[in-house]
Every structure is written in C-alpha cells, then in structure tokens.
Amino acid sequence: MKPNSRRVFLRNTSISSLVLLANPLKSCSSKIENKIVSETYKPLILSTWAHGIPANDKAWDVLSKTDNILDAVEQGVRVTESDPDNLSVGLQGLPDRDGIVTLDASIMIGDGSCGSVSFVRQIKHPISLARQVMEKTPHVMLSGEGARLFAIAQGFPLEEEKLSPKAEKAYREWLVQSAYKPIINIENHDTIGMIGIGKDGKLAGACTTSGLAYKMHGRVGDSPIIGAGLYVDDEVGAATATGLGESVIRICGSFLVVELMRQGRSPQEACEEAVRRLTVKNASQIADMQVGFLAINKEGEFGAYAVHPGFNFAMHHSEAKVLKDAKSKFSDNG
Ligand code: GLY
C-alpha cells in the first residue's frame, strides 16, 4: 500500500469529478488509484477568511505573470495590509490597550528561507519588511524598534501613528469597560495567512496581522513565529494559522500540521489533529476562542479545520475562486 493511500478519498461519480477527468488540459487533476480519486490543484492559493478573496486575486495575477510563488504571496497579503476597512491586519487594525497599533508578519519558502517582524510600528507593509529580513540579513526575526530602524534603513516610509476612523471608534467603545479579555475572532476575521503552490511545485506562505485587539503593549502572537503561524517545506507542504495566537504557539501549530503531513496524513487530517491537540492544551479557554488551520501538501491537496464554526477560507485555482466554510471540532451549539 502506498504510504499516502489513506489520504485519498473514495471515488465518487459526481458530475464535477467526471468533467475534470474528461478534460486532460485542465491543470486541476484527479488521480484514479484503485477506484479512489484525489483532487489536486497546481497552482493553488489559499487564504484565511473572506478578506483572502481580493488577496488571492492579486496573488494569482502575480503568479500568472511571474511563476514566482514568493512574489505572489507577498503581493497578495499586501492587499489586505492596505485595506482601510480591515480591523485585524495592517495599520488600520485595532490597537493594543494603550491605543497603539503594532504589527506582526512572517514569510517563508519551501527551502527553509524565512523572515519575520514582530511588535513593529508605523510600517504599512510588514510582510515586505519580513521579506527584507529574510533576504538582506543573516537573521530570521527582528522586533520592535530594531525592526522599525531596519525598515528605515531599507527605505520604507514611516506612516503617521493615527488610528483609522473605524479603529478609533471601536477603541473608544472598548475604553468604556476596558475589559481585558483575550477573545479573538469576534468579527469572524483575524489575520491573513496565505499559502500557495506554483505549477513547479514550489511552496510559499505569508502571514500578517495587527494581532489580538486591545492586547497588552508588547504582546506578540503566532503570526510572526515561524512554525506557529506559518510553516513551509517543499518536501511536504505548507500550513498557516489564524485565531488566538497563544494557543497556536503552545502546540507549534503550523509546524505540527506540516510534520503530520510528513508522516502521511492528508492536509485535512493534519489540520484536524492539530485542532484536537490545541483543544487539549487550551481546554480552559476553548469555549471563548477560535483557531483555524489551512494546509496544502506538495501534491496540491488542501485541508482546513477550526475549533468552532465560522472559519472560512478563500481558495483560488485554475478552475475556480471560491470562499469555503471550514469544518470545525465543535458545532454551533457547542
Ligand atoms: N493570530 C493572530 C494573533 O494571535 O495575534
């Protein structure tokens, strides 16, 4: 038996499967192995949440023109970093409890190259700064004032420290109670994590966030931690996470998903096992928090799974671009 034979799902004779099989020119492939079919897509771009749709559009456009999956994921998430209405990514995001916006981001490619920035202020595109850390320094991660000074040295403009109108309004409302509750995902979005595979099989990922709303000043989540918010390995696949960062860091979430795939799990099985472990390690908080994982393996199979209902993800391949609801461990009524 092939080591990954457990990954494929039973052949169904749906019309869509038959159409795919009937057209050899389509880049979406379906493999028949002993009456078993596994759908794979190369290229394929996945992003967390509905804000991933325009981000994926940009990534797809870049990938189509350049065949460069690293450029694609970087340019893709920059769209979300620039979205003036987004409250969980970029400088327009919700501030910490002192009213200051601090950003976290990471980027990685499948040969192990990676870079990240955390607790950085005044930089509109922390994902591009993370890429500069990866490409221009011998380090993986720069934080706070050091990251800001590095950005200045690299020619990044400094943005004015001023809350966006939406963030300002939300912060003022929060100040009334100033309740310090690290509950995430109340608006059904948090962080953009994007992972992608090119037609050449090269993988890359990018993850960027303004982090937990009203966090303690200095708090850093999973998104800039390589192996927590993002992990990519061309030998296996890629994974990214969204949700309450502390819970993801506790299980090295994205690294765990990739390692489970290395051991033969499908992307879906790997995401489900990571959520199972996360719920065990974060049992006291689990009712009030959300986490979702996304994964792609090197064949171009994908998976997604969350703690609670409500996590969706944007998928873009040569046949379609769709927003899909992820399955979850707990149901709506708990
Ligand atoms: N996942 C984003 C954060 O916890 O900051």
Short mmCIF file of N, CA and C in Angstrom, two decimals, residues 18-182:
data_model
loop_
_atom_site.label_atom_id
_atom_site.label_comp_id
_atom_site.label_asym_id
_atom_site.label_seq_id
_atom_site.Cartn_x
_atom_site.Cartn_y
_atom_site.Cartn_z
N LEU A 18 -16.29 13.82 -13.01
CA LEU A 18 -16.23 13.27 -14.36
C LEU A 18 -15.78 14.33 -15.35
N VAL A 19 -16.25 15.56 -15.16
CA VAL A 19 -15.83 16.64 -16.06
C VAL A 19 -14.33 16.85 -15.95
N LEU A 20 -13.83 16.84 -14.73
CA LEU A 20 -12.40 17.05 -14.55
C LEU A 20 -11.61 15.95 -15.22
N LEU A 21 -12.10 14.74 -15.07
CA LEU A 21 -11.36 13.62 -15.64
C LEU A 21 -11.42 13.63 -17.16
N ALA A 22 -12.51 14.20 -17.69
CA ALA A 22 -12.69 14.15 -19.13
C ALA A 22 -11.82 15.16 -19.85
N ASN A 23 -11.29 16.13 -19.16
CA ASN A 23 -10.55 17.19 -19.84
C ASN A 23 -9.09 17.16 -19.41
N PRO A 24 -8.22 16.56 -20.22
CA PRO A 24 -6.82 16.43 -19.82
C PRO A 24 -6.07 17.75 -19.82
N LEU A 25 -6.65 18.81 -20.41
CA LEU A 25 -5.94 20.08 -20.46
C LEU A 25 -6.05 20.86 -19.17
N LYS A 26 -7.01 20.52 -18.33
CA LYS A 26 -7.22 21.28 -17.09
C LYS A 26 -6.05 21.03 -16.15
N SER A 27 -5.60 22.10 -15.51
CA SER A 27 -4.47 21.94 -14.60
C SER A 27 -4.91 21.36 -13.26
N CYS A 28 -6.22 21.35 -13.00
CA CYS A 28 -6.72 20.63 -11.84
C CYS A 28 -6.76 19.16 -12.20
N SER A 29 -6.07 18.33 -11.47
CA SER A 29 -6.00 16.93 -11.84
C SER A 29 -6.73 16.05 -10.84
N SER A 30 -7.27 14.97 -11.30
CA SER A 30 -7.86 13.96 -10.42
C SER A 30 -7.16 12.65 -10.74
N LYS A 31 -6.61 11.99 -9.71
CA LYS A 31 -5.87 10.76 -9.93
C LYS A 31 -6.74 9.58 -9.56
N ILE A 32 -6.78 8.59 -10.42
CA ILE A 32 -7.52 7.37 -10.08
C ILE A 32 -6.51 6.35 -9.58
N GLU A 33 -6.70 5.91 -8.37
CA GLU A 33 -5.85 4.86 -7.82
C GLU A 33 -6.77 3.84 -7.19
N ASN A 34 -6.91 2.69 -7.83
CA ASN A 34 -7.78 1.63 -7.29
C ASN A 34 -9.15 2.16 -6.92
N LYS A 35 -9.80 2.77 -7.86
CA LYS A 35 -11.14 3.31 -7.67
C LYS A 35 -11.17 4.41 -6.62
N ILE A 36 -10.08 5.06 -6.43
CA ILE A 36 -10.02 6.14 -5.46
C ILE A 36 -9.57 7.39 -6.18
N VAL A 37 -10.17 8.51 -5.86
CA VAL A 37 -9.83 9.75 -6.56
C VAL A 37 -9.36 10.78 -5.55
N SER A 38 -8.30 11.47 -5.88
CA SER A 38 -7.83 12.56 -5.05
C SER A 38 -7.70 13.80 -5.91
N GLU A 39 -8.38 14.87 -5.53
CA GLU A 39 -8.29 16.10 -6.31
C GLU A 39 -7.08 16.90 -5.87
N THR A 40 -6.34 17.38 -6.84
CA THR A 40 -5.19 18.24 -6.54
C THR A 40 -5.20 19.42 -7.49
N TYR A 41 -4.62 20.50 -7.04
CA TYR A 41 -4.57 21.71 -7.85
C TYR A 41 -3.17 22.30 -7.81
N LYS A 42 -2.61 22.54 -8.96
CA LYS A 42 -1.34 23.26 -9.07
C LYS A 42 -1.42 24.14 -10.30
N PRO A 43 -1.36 25.43 -10.14
CA PRO A 43 -1.14 26.20 -8.91
C PRO A 43 -2.40 26.22 -8.04
N LEU A 44 -2.18 26.59 -6.79
CA LEU A 44 -3.27 26.72 -5.82
C LEU A 44 -2.87 27.78 -4.79
N ILE A 45 -3.81 28.69 -4.50
CA ILE A 45 -3.59 29.70 -3.46
C ILE A 45 -4.74 29.58 -2.45
N LEU A 46 -4.41 29.52 -1.17
CA LEU A 46 -5.41 29.51 -0.10
C LEU A 46 -5.12 30.65 0.86
N SER A 47 -6.18 31.30 1.33
CA SER A 47 -6.02 32.36 2.34
C SER A 47 -7.11 32.26 3.38
N THR A 48 -6.77 32.68 4.58
CA THR A 48 -7.76 32.69 5.65
C THR A 48 -8.78 33.81 5.44
N TRP A 49 -10.03 33.46 5.70
CA TRP A 49 -11.14 34.42 5.75
C TRP A 49 -11.51 35.03 4.39
N ALA A 50 -12.65 35.73 4.39
CA ALA A 50 -13.13 36.34 3.15
C ALA A 50 -12.21 37.44 2.65
N HIS A 51 -11.46 38.07 3.56
CA HIS A 51 -10.52 39.09 3.05
C HIS A 51 -9.44 38.44 2.19
N GLY A 52 -9.40 37.13 2.18
CA GLY A 52 -8.47 36.42 1.30
C GLY A 52 -8.87 36.45 -0.17
N ILE A 53 -10.12 36.79 -0.45
CA ILE A 53 -10.56 36.75 -1.86
C ILE A 53 -9.79 37.77 -2.70
N PRO A 54 -9.83 39.07 -2.35
CA PRO A 54 -9.04 40.02 -3.16
C PRO A 54 -7.53 39.78 -3.04
N ALA A 55 -7.10 39.29 -1.89
CA ALA A 55 -5.67 38.98 -1.74
C ALA A 55 -5.27 37.85 -2.69
N ASN A 56 -6.10 36.83 -2.77
CA ASN A 56 -5.83 35.72 -3.69
C ASN A 56 -5.84 36.19 -5.15
N ASP A 57 -6.77 37.11 -5.46
CA ASP A 57 -6.83 37.63 -6.84
C ASP A 57 -5.48 38.23 -7.23
N LYS A 58 -4.93 39.03 -6.31
CA LYS A 58 -3.64 39.66 -6.59
C LYS A 58 -2.54 38.61 -6.70
N ALA A 59 -2.55 37.67 -5.76
CA ALA A 59 -1.52 36.62 -5.78
C ALA A 59 -1.59 35.84 -7.08
N TRP A 60 -2.81 35.53 -7.50
CA TRP A 60 -2.98 34.74 -8.73
C TRP A 60 -2.46 35.52 -9.94
N ASP A 61 -2.76 36.81 -9.95
CA ASP A 61 -2.30 37.66 -11.05
C ASP A 61 -0.76 37.67 -11.11
N VAL A 62 -0.14 37.85 -9.94
CA VAL A 62 1.33 37.88 -9.89
C VAL A 62 1.90 36.52 -10.31
N LEU A 63 1.29 35.46 -9.81
CA LEU A 63 1.79 34.12 -10.14
C LEU A 63 1.65 33.84 -11.63
N SER A 64 0.53 34.27 -12.21
CA SER A 64 0.32 34.04 -13.64
C SER A 64 1.37 34.76 -14.48
N LYS A 65 1.78 35.95 -13.99
CA LYS A 65 2.74 36.74 -14.79
C LYS A 65 4.18 36.33 -14.53
N THR A 66 4.48 35.84 -13.33
CA THR A 66 5.89 35.66 -12.95
C THR A 66 6.29 34.21 -12.65
N ASP A 67 5.29 33.36 -12.39
CA ASP A 67 5.57 32.00 -11.90
C ASP A 67 6.38 32.01 -10.60
N ASN A 68 6.30 33.11 -9.86
CA ASN A 68 7.09 33.22 -8.62
C ASN A 68 6.13 33.20 -7.43
N ILE A 69 6.10 32.08 -6.73
CA ILE A 69 5.12 31.92 -5.66
C ILE A 69 5.45 32.81 -4.46
N LEU A 70 6.73 33.12 -4.26
CA LEU A 70 7.09 34.03 -3.16
C LEU A 70 6.54 35.44 -3.44
N ASP A 71 6.79 35.94 -4.65
CA ASP A 71 6.23 37.26 -5.01
C ASP A 71 4.71 37.24 -4.88
N ALA A 72 4.11 36.13 -5.28
CA ALA A 72 2.65 36.04 -5.28
C ALA A 72 2.09 36.19 -3.87
N VAL A 73 2.65 35.46 -2.91
CA VAL A 73 2.06 35.53 -1.55
C VAL A 73 2.38 36.89 -0.91
N GLU A 74 3.56 37.42 -1.18
CA GLU A 74 3.87 38.74 -0.61
C GLU A 74 2.90 39.80 -1.16
N GLN A 75 2.79 39.84 -2.48
CA GLN A 75 1.91 40.86 -3.09
C GLN A 75 0.45 40.63 -2.70
N GLY A 76 0.08 39.37 -2.56
CA GLY A 76 -1.30 39.06 -2.20
C GLY A 76 -1.68 39.64 -0.85
N VAL A 77 -0.89 39.37 0.18
CA VAL A 77 -1.30 39.84 1.52
C VAL A 77 -1.09 41.35 1.68
N ARG A 78 -0.29 41.95 0.82
CA ARG A 78 -0.18 43.42 0.86
C ARG A 78 -1.55 44.07 0.58
N VAL A 79 -2.38 43.39 -0.21
CA VAL A 79 -3.72 43.93 -0.48
C VAL A 79 -4.48 44.07 0.83
N THR A 80 -4.41 43.08 1.68
CA THR A 80 -5.13 43.12 2.97
C THR A 80 -4.48 44.15 3.90
N GLU A 81 -3.15 44.21 3.86
CA GLU A 81 -2.46 45.22 4.69
C GLU A 81 -2.88 46.64 4.32
N SER A 82 -3.31 46.83 3.08
CA SER A 82 -3.70 48.18 2.61
C SER A 82 -5.19 48.45 2.73
N ASP A 83 -5.97 47.48 3.16
CA ASP A 83 -7.43 47.63 3.15
C ASP A 83 -7.88 48.54 4.30
N PRO A 84 -8.39 49.72 4.01
CA PRO A 84 -8.71 50.66 5.09
C PRO A 84 -9.81 50.18 6.02
N ASP A 85 -10.59 49.19 5.58
CA ASP A 85 -11.70 48.70 6.41
C ASP A 85 -11.33 47.49 7.25
N ASN A 86 -10.14 46.99 7.09
CA ASN A 86 -9.78 45.76 7.81
C ASN A 86 -9.31 46.09 9.22
N LEU A 87 -9.89 45.46 10.20
CA LEU A 87 -9.56 45.77 11.59
C LEU A 87 -8.63 44.74 12.23
N SER A 88 -8.14 43.79 11.45
CA SER A 88 -7.26 42.78 12.06
C SER A 88 -5.93 42.62 11.33
N VAL A 89 -5.72 43.42 10.30
CA VAL A 89 -4.47 43.36 9.52
C VAL A 89 -4.07 44.80 9.18
N GLY A 90 -2.78 45.10 9.30
CA GLY A 90 -2.30 46.40 8.84
C GLY A 90 -2.49 47.51 9.86
N LEU A 91 -2.00 48.69 9.51
CA LEU A 91 -2.01 49.83 10.43
C LEU A 91 -3.41 50.34 10.74
N GLN A 92 -4.40 49.95 9.92
CA GLN A 92 -5.79 50.34 10.22
C GLN A 92 -6.45 49.38 11.20
N GLY A 93 -5.69 48.40 11.68
CA GLY A 93 -6.24 47.40 12.59
C GLY A 93 -6.47 47.96 13.98
N LEU A 94 -7.10 47.13 14.83
CA LEU A 94 -7.40 47.56 16.20
C LEU A 94 -6.10 47.65 17.00
N PRO A 95 -6.03 48.64 17.89
CA PRO A 95 -4.78 48.87 18.63
C PRO A 95 -4.66 47.96 19.85
N ASP A 96 -3.55 48.11 20.56
CA ASP A 96 -3.41 47.44 21.86
C ASP A 96 -4.17 48.25 22.91
N ARG A 97 -4.08 47.84 24.17
CA ARG A 97 -4.93 48.50 25.17
C ARG A 97 -4.45 49.92 25.48
N ASP A 98 -3.23 50.26 25.01
CA ASP A 98 -2.74 51.63 25.16
C ASP A 98 -3.03 52.49 23.93
N GLY A 99 -3.76 51.92 22.98
CA GLY A 99 -4.15 52.69 21.80
C GLY A 99 -3.09 52.73 20.71
N ILE A 100 -2.14 51.80 20.76
CA ILE A 100 -1.04 51.79 19.78
C ILE A 100 -1.18 50.55 18.89
N VAL A 101 -1.07 50.75 17.58
CA VAL A 101 -1.13 49.61 16.64
C VAL A 101 0.28 49.05 16.46
N THR A 102 0.43 47.76 16.73
CA THR A 102 1.71 47.08 16.49
C THR A 102 1.44 45.86 15.63
N LEU A 103 2.32 45.62 14.68
CA LEU A 103 2.07 44.61 13.64
C LEU A 103 3.08 43.47 13.71
N ASP A 104 2.61 42.29 13.30
CA ASP A 104 3.43 41.08 13.23
C ASP A 104 3.29 40.48 11.82
N ALA A 105 4.37 39.94 11.26
CA ALA A 105 4.27 39.30 9.95
C ALA A 105 5.41 38.31 9.75
N SER A 106 5.13 37.29 8.93
CA SER A 106 6.19 36.34 8.57
C SER A 106 6.00 35.88 7.14
N ILE A 107 7.11 35.42 6.56
CA ILE A 107 7.10 34.93 5.18
C ILE A 107 8.07 33.76 5.10
N MET A 108 7.74 32.77 4.29
CA MET A 108 8.61 31.58 4.23
C MET A 108 8.47 30.90 2.88
N ILE A 109 9.58 30.31 2.42
CA ILE A 109 9.54 29.49 1.21
C ILE A 109 10.03 28.08 1.54
N GLY A 110 9.79 27.19 0.60
CA GLY A 110 9.95 25.77 0.89
C GLY A 110 11.36 25.26 1.06
N ASP A 111 12.38 26.09 0.82
CA ASP A 111 13.76 25.63 1.06
C ASP A 111 14.21 25.96 2.48
N GLY A 112 13.31 26.50 3.29
CA GLY A 112 13.65 26.85 4.68
C GLY A 112 13.95 28.31 4.89
N SER A 113 14.06 29.07 3.82
CA SER A 113 14.30 30.52 3.98
C SER A 113 13.06 31.16 4.58
N CYS A 114 13.29 32.04 5.57
CA CYS A 114 12.14 32.69 6.21
C CYS A 114 12.59 33.99 6.87
N GLY A 115 11.61 34.85 7.09
CA GLY A 115 11.88 36.10 7.78
C GLY A 115 10.62 36.57 8.47
N SER A 116 10.81 37.34 9.55
CA SER A 116 9.62 37.84 10.23
C SER A 116 9.94 39.13 10.98
N VAL A 117 8.87 39.87 11.26
CA VAL A 117 8.96 41.05 12.12
C VAL A 117 7.84 40.97 13.14
N SER A 118 8.11 41.48 14.33
CA SER A 118 7.07 41.49 15.34
C SER A 118 7.09 42.81 16.09
N PHE A 119 5.91 43.18 16.65
CA PHE A 119 5.81 44.36 17.50
C PHE A 119 6.37 45.60 16.79
N VAL A 120 6.05 45.70 15.51
CA VAL A 120 6.61 46.80 14.71
C VAL A 120 5.54 47.88 14.51
N ARG A 121 5.97 49.12 14.55
CA ARG A 121 5.06 50.26 14.43
C ARG A 121 5.37 51.04 13.15
N GLN A 122 4.33 51.70 12.62
CA GLN A 122 4.46 52.71 11.56
C GLN A 122 4.86 52.15 10.20
N ILE A 123 4.81 50.85 10.04
CA ILE A 123 5.20 50.27 8.75
C ILE A 123 3.96 49.70 8.08
N LYS A 124 3.65 50.23 6.90
CA LYS A 124 2.41 49.85 6.24
C LYS A 124 2.43 48.40 5.76
N HIS A 125 3.59 47.93 5.33
CA HIS A 125 3.66 46.57 4.78
C HIS A 125 4.70 45.74 5.53
N PRO A 126 4.32 45.28 6.72
CA PRO A 126 5.26 44.45 7.49
C PRO A 126 5.65 43.16 6.76
N ILE A 127 4.79 42.68 5.85
CA ILE A 127 5.16 41.45 5.14
C ILE A 127 6.39 41.69 4.26
N SER A 128 6.47 42.89 3.66
CA SER A 128 7.63 43.18 2.82
C SER A 128 8.87 43.41 3.67
N LEU A 129 8.66 43.94 4.88
CA LEU A 129 9.79 44.07 5.81
C LEU A 129 10.29 42.68 6.24
N ALA A 130 9.34 41.78 6.49
CA ALA A 130 9.73 40.40 6.83
C ALA A 130 10.55 39.78 5.69
N ARG A 131 10.15 40.07 4.46
CA ARG A 131 10.91 39.53 3.32
C ARG A 131 12.32 40.12 3.27
N GLN A 132 12.43 41.40 3.62
CA GLN A 132 13.76 42.02 3.65
C GLN A 132 14.63 41.39 4.74
N VAL A 133 14.01 41.07 5.88
CA VAL A 133 14.77 40.37 6.94
C VAL A 133 15.30 39.05 6.39
N MET A 134 14.43 38.35 5.66
CA MET A 134 14.82 37.05 5.09
C MET A 134 15.96 37.20 4.07
N GLU A 135 15.86 38.23 3.24
CA GLU A 135 16.79 38.32 2.09
C GLU A 135 18.02 39.17 2.36
N LYS A 136 17.93 40.10 3.31
CA LYS A 136 19.03 41.06 3.48
C LYS A 136 19.77 40.93 4.79
N THR A 137 19.32 40.04 5.68
CA THR A 137 20.02 39.91 6.96
C THR A 137 20.35 38.43 7.21
N PRO A 138 21.28 38.18 8.13
CA PRO A 138 21.55 36.77 8.48
C PRO A 138 20.55 36.24 9.51
N HIS A 139 19.52 37.03 9.81
CA HIS A 139 18.59 36.68 10.89
C HIS A 139 17.25 36.21 10.35
N VAL A 140 16.42 35.73 11.25
CA VAL A 140 15.06 35.33 10.89
C VAL A 140 14.04 36.36 11.37
N MET A 141 14.31 37.00 12.50
CA MET A 141 13.26 37.81 13.12
C MET A 141 13.84 39.11 13.69
N LEU A 142 13.19 40.22 13.39
CA LEU A 142 13.51 41.50 14.03
C LEU A 142 12.24 42.02 14.69
N SER A 143 12.43 42.67 15.84
CA SER A 143 11.27 43.12 16.62
C SER A 143 11.35 44.60 16.97
N GLY A 144 10.19 45.16 17.21
CA GLY A 144 10.05 46.47 17.81
C GLY A 144 10.88 47.55 17.14
N GLU A 145 11.59 48.30 17.97
CA GLU A 145 12.35 49.45 17.46
C GLU A 145 13.44 49.00 16.48
N GLY A 146 14.01 47.84 16.72
CA GLY A 146 15.03 47.33 15.79
C GLY A 146 14.45 47.07 14.41
N ALA A 147 13.25 46.52 14.39
CA ALA A 147 12.59 46.27 13.09
C ALA A 147 12.27 47.59 12.40
N ARG A 148 11.84 48.57 13.19
CA ARG A 148 11.49 49.88 12.63
C ARG A 148 12.74 50.56 12.06
N LEU A 149 13.85 50.49 12.80
CA LEU A 149 15.10 51.11 12.31
C LEU A 149 15.60 50.41 11.05
N PHE A 150 15.46 49.08 11.03
CA PHE A 150 15.84 48.33 9.83
C PHE A 150 14.98 48.77 8.65
N ALA A 151 13.69 48.96 8.90
CA ALA A 151 12.79 49.42 7.83
C ALA A 151 13.24 50.77 7.27
N ILE A 152 13.57 51.68 8.17
CA ILE A 152 14.04 53.00 7.72
C ILE A 152 15.30 52.84 6.87
N ALA A 153 16.21 52.02 7.33
CA ALA A 153 17.46 51.80 6.57
C ALA A 153 17.19 51.20 5.20
N GLN A 154 16.13 50.44 5.09
CA GLN A 154 15.78 49.81 3.80
C GLN A 154 14.92 50.72 2.93
N GLY A 155 14.64 51.93 3.43
CA GLY A 155 13.88 52.88 2.61
C GLY A 155 12.37 52.78 2.75
N PHE A 156 11.89 52.05 3.75
CA PHE A 156 10.43 52.00 3.97
C PHE A 156 9.97 53.35 4.53
N PRO A 157 8.89 53.91 4.01
CA PRO A 157 8.37 55.14 4.62
C PRO A 157 7.74 54.85 5.97
N LEU A 158 7.83 55.80 6.90
CA LEU A 158 7.16 55.67 8.19
C LEU A 158 5.80 56.34 8.10
N GLU A 159 4.77 55.62 8.51
CA GLU A 159 3.41 56.17 8.50
C GLU A 159 3.13 56.90 9.80
N GLU A 160 2.22 57.87 9.72
CA GLU A 160 1.81 58.59 10.92
C GLU A 160 1.11 57.62 11.88
N GLU A 161 1.35 57.78 13.18
CA GLU A 161 0.67 56.91 14.16
C GLU A 161 -0.68 57.50 14.51
N LYS A 162 -1.68 57.11 13.77
CA LYS A 162 -3.02 57.65 13.95
C LYS A 162 -3.99 56.50 13.68
N LEU A 163 -4.92 56.28 14.59
CA LEU A 163 -5.87 55.19 14.39
C LEU A 163 -6.78 55.49 13.21
N SER A 164 -7.16 54.44 12.49
CA SER A 164 -8.15 54.62 11.42
C SER A 164 -9.49 55.00 12.07
N PRO A 165 -10.38 55.65 11.32
CA PRO A 165 -11.66 56.05 11.92
C PRO A 165 -12.40 54.86 12.55
N LYS A 166 -12.43 53.72 11.89
CA LYS A 166 -13.14 52.56 12.44
C LYS A 166 -12.47 52.05 13.71
N ALA A 167 -11.14 52.01 13.69
CA ALA A 167 -10.40 51.52 14.86
C ALA A 167 -10.56 52.50 16.03
N GLU A 168 -10.52 53.78 15.72
CA GLU A 168 -10.68 54.81 16.76
C GLU A 168 -12.03 54.66 17.46
N LYS A 169 -13.08 54.49 16.66
CA LYS A 169 -14.43 54.34 17.22
C LYS A 169 -14.50 53.09 18.11
N ALA A 170 -13.99 51.98 17.58
CA ALA A 170 -14.04 50.72 18.35
C ALA A 170 -13.21 50.83 19.63
N TYR A 171 -12.07 51.48 19.54
CA TYR A 171 -11.21 51.61 20.73
C TYR A 171 -11.89 52.45 21.80
N ARG A 172 -12.54 53.54 21.37
CA ARG A 172 -13.24 54.41 22.34
C ARG A 172 -14.36 53.63 23.04
N GLU A 173 -15.05 52.80 22.27
CA GLU A 173 -16.11 51.98 22.87
C GLU A 173 -15.52 50.97 23.87
N TRP A 174 -14.40 50.40 23.50
CA TRP A 174 -13.75 49.41 24.38
C TRP A 174 -13.26 50.07 25.67
N LEU A 175 -12.79 51.32 25.54
CA LEU A 175 -12.24 52.01 26.72
C LEU A 175 -13.28 52.18 27.84
N VAL A 176 -14.54 52.22 27.48
CA VAL A 176 -15.59 52.42 28.49
C VAL A 176 -15.50 51.34 29.56
N GLN A 177 -15.35 50.10 29.14
CA GLN A 177 -15.23 48.99 30.10
C GLN A 177 -13.77 48.59 30.30
N SER A 178 -12.98 48.76 29.27
CA SER A 178 -11.57 48.32 29.26
C SER A 178 -11.43 46.88 29.74
N ALA A 179 -12.35 46.04 29.30
CA ALA A 179 -12.30 44.64 29.73
C ALA A 179 -11.15 43.93 29.03
N TYR A 180 -10.26 43.34 29.81
CA TYR A 180 -9.14 42.65 29.18
C TYR A 180 -9.46 41.18 29.01
N LYS A 181 -10.05 40.89 27.85
CA LYS A 181 -10.44 39.51 27.57
C LYS A 181 -9.80 39.12 26.24
N PRO A 182 -8.85 38.25 26.26
CA PRO A 182 -8.21 37.88 25.00
C PRO A 182 -9.06 36.96 24.15
#
